[in-house]
XYZ file of C-alpha atoms in Angstrom:
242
model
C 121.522 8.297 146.812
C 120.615 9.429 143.136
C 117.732 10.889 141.687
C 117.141 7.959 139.747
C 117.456 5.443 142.650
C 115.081 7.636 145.129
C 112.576 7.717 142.313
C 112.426 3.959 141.554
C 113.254 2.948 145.574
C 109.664 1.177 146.172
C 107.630 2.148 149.517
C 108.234 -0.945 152.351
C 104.932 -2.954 152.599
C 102.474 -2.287 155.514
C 102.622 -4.403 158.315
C 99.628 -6.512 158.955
C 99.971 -5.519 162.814
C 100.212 -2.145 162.271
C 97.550 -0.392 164.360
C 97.335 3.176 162.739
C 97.106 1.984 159.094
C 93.709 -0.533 160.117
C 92.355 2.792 162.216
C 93.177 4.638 159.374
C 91.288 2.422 157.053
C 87.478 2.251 159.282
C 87.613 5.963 159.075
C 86.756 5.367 155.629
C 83.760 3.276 157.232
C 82.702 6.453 159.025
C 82.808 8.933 156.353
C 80.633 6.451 154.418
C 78.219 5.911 157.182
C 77.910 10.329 157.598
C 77.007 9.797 153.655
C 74.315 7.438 153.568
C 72.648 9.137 156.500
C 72.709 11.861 155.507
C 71.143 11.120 152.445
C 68.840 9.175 153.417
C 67.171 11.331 155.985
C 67.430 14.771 154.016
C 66.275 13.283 150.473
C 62.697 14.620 151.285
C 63.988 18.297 152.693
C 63.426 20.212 149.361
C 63.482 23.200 148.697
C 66.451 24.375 151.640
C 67.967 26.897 152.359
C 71.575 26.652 153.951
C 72.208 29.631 156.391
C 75.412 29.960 158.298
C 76.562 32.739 161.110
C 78.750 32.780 164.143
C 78.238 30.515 166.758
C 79.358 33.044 169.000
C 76.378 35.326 168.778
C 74.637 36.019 172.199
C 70.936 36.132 171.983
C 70.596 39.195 172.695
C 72.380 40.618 170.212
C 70.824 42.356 166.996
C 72.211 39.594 164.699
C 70.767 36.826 166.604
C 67.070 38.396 166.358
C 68.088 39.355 162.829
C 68.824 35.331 162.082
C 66.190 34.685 163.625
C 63.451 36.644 161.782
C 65.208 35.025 158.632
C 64.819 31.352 159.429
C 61.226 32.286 160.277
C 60.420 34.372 156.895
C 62.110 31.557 155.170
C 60.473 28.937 156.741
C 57.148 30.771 155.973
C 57.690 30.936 152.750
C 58.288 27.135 152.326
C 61.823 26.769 152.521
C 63.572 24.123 154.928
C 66.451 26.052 156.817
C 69.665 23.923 157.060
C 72.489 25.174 160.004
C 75.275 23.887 161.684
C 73.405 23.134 164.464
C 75.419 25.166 167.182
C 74.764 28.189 169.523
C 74.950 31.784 168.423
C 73.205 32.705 164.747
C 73.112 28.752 163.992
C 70.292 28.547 166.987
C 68.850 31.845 166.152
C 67.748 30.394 162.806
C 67.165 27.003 163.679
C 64.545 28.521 166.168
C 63.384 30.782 163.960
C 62.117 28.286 160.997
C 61.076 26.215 163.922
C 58.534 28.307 164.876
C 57.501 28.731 161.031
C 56.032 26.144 159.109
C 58.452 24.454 157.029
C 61.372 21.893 158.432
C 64.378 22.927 160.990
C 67.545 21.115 160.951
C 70.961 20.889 162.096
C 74.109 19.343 160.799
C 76.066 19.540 164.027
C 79.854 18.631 164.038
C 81.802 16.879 166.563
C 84.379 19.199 168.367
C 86.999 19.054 170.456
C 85.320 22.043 172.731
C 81.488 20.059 173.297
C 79.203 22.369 171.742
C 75.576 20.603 172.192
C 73.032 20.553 169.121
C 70.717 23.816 169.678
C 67.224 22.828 170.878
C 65.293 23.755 167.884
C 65.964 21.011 165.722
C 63.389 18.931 163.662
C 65.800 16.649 162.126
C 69.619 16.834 163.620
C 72.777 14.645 162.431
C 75.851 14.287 163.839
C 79.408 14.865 161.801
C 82.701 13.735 162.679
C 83.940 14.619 159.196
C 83.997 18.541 158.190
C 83.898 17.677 154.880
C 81.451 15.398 154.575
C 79.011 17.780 156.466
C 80.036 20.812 153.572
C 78.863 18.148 151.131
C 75.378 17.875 152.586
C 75.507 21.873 152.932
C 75.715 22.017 149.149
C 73.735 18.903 147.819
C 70.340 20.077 149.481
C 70.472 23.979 148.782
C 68.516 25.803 146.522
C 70.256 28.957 148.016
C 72.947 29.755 150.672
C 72.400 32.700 153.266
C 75.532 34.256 154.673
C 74.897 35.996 158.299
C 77.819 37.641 160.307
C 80.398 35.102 161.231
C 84.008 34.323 161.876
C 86.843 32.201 160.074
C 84.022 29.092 159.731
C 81.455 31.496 157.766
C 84.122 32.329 155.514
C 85.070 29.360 155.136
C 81.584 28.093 153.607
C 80.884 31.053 152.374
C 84.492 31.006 149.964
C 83.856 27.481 149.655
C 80.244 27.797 147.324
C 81.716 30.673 145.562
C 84.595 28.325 144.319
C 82.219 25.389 143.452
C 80.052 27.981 141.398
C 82.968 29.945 140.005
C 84.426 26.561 138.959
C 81.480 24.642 137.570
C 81.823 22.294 139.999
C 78.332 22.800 141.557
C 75.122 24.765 139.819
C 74.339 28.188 140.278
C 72.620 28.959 143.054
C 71.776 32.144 145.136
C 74.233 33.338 147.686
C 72.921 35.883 150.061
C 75.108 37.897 152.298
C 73.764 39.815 154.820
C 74.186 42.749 156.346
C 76.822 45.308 154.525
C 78.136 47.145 157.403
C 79.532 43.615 158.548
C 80.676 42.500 155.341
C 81.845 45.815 153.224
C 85.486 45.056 154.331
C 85.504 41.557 152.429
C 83.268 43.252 149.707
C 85.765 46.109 149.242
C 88.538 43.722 149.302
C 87.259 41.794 146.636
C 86.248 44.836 144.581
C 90.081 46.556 144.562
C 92.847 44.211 145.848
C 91.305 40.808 144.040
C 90.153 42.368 140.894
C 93.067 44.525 140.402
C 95.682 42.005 140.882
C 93.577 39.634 138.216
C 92.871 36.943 140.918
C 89.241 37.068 140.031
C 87.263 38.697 137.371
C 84.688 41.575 137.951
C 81.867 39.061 136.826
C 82.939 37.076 140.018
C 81.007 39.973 141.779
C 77.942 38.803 140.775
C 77.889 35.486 142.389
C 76.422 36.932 145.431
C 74.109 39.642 146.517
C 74.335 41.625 149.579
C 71.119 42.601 151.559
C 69.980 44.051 155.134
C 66.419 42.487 155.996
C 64.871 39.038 156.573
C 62.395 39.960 153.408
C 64.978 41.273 151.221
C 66.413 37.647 151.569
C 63.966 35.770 150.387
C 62.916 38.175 147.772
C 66.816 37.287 146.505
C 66.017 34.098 146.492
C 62.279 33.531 144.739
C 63.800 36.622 142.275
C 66.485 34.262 141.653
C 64.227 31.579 140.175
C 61.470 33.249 139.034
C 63.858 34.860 136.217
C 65.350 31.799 134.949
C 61.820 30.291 134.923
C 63.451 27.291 137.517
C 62.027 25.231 140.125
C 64.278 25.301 143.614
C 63.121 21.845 143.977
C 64.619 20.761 140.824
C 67.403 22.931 140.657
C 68.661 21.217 144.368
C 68.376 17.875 142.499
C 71.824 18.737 140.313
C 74.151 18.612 143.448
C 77.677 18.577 142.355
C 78.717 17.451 139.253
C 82.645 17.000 140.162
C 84.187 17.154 143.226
């Protein structure tokens, strides 16, 4: 066979009685149904934060209490506190804002390992779709709050970085904490990224790093109050091109 014949070969037609192409297509069904319900019932969150952290935390563990007094001091200061939903530093904050006086709620994910919705929920959804659950991460955030975590933490946490660093998303706070945890990442971005020109130093200032519960929501309200922006507002630009 030639290059030329390979390229204009066309693809054999599906066969109406093939199983895996019609189960294929109703997954579309379900990522549209995670969508609209998600929408619908976290319209009237605003202003959220999203926070995200191991799910591997025990509670009585310094992070957990330290998630914990977060969610709380951002609940109390009138922020909605948005987690995965899970065990660990998800339930930590989740309990936290639920004992404060602004919303709790958890966009759980379907895994292969059950791992049950945390109890401290005032509005919980269900994902089967890790993407579409990133999607309502980003689209009701006025800020972002990075705990400890593993390879999922990174994983949002790179993700929002990109979208910002791209234009793909507006700028919003992103608020690691704890440096002791994190200066191995930090110090990896600082030398090995910057000097091999895979991001520039301005990249650094996408994110802050801080220790305490306050110094996280002073991050955030000093984020806002100098551009003169509401965080209600601001969460209303979602993504502009994903």
């Amino acid at each position: 066979m030639t290059k030329e014949t390979k390229k204009t070969r066309p693809s054999p037609p599906p066969s109406v009685d093939d199983s895996s192409m019609t189960r294929e297509s109703w997954k579309i069904f379900q990522v549209i149904a995670e969508f609209v319900e998600g929408y619908e019932r976290l319209v009237s969150v605003r202003p959220a934060v999203s926070l995200f952290g191991s799910s591997r935390t025990d509670p009585a563990h310094p992070f957990y209490k330290l998630a914990h007094d977060i969610g709380l001091a951002l609940s109390d200061a009138g922020f909605s506190v948005v987690t995965g939903g899970g065990p660990g530093i998800m339930e930590a904050a989740n309990k936290g804002a639920y004992e404060g006086k602004s919303l709790s709620i958890g966009l759980n994910i379907e895994l292969p390992e059950i791992e049950p919705p945390n109890a401290y929920q005032d509005i919980s959804l269900r994902f089967r779709h890790f993407f579409t659950r990133k999607i309502m991460f980003v689209k009701y955030a006025s800020a972002y709050v990075v705990a400890p975590g593993g390879y999922g933490t990174l994983d949002e946490l790179c993700e929002i970085l990109a979208l910002i660093q791209t234009g793909k998303t507006r700028r919003i706070p992103v608020v690691i904490v704890n440096k002791g945890f994190w200066s191995g990442f930090t110090d990896w971005l600082e030398t090995t990224l910057i000097e091999a020109n895979m991001i520039a130093k301005s990249h650094l200032d996408l994110f802050t790093v801080v220790e305490t519960p306050e110094e996280v929501v002073s991050a955030i309200e000093s984020f806002y109050k100098e551009r003169k922006i509401d965080p209600c507002e601001h969460s209303t630009q979602f993504l502009s091109n994903i």
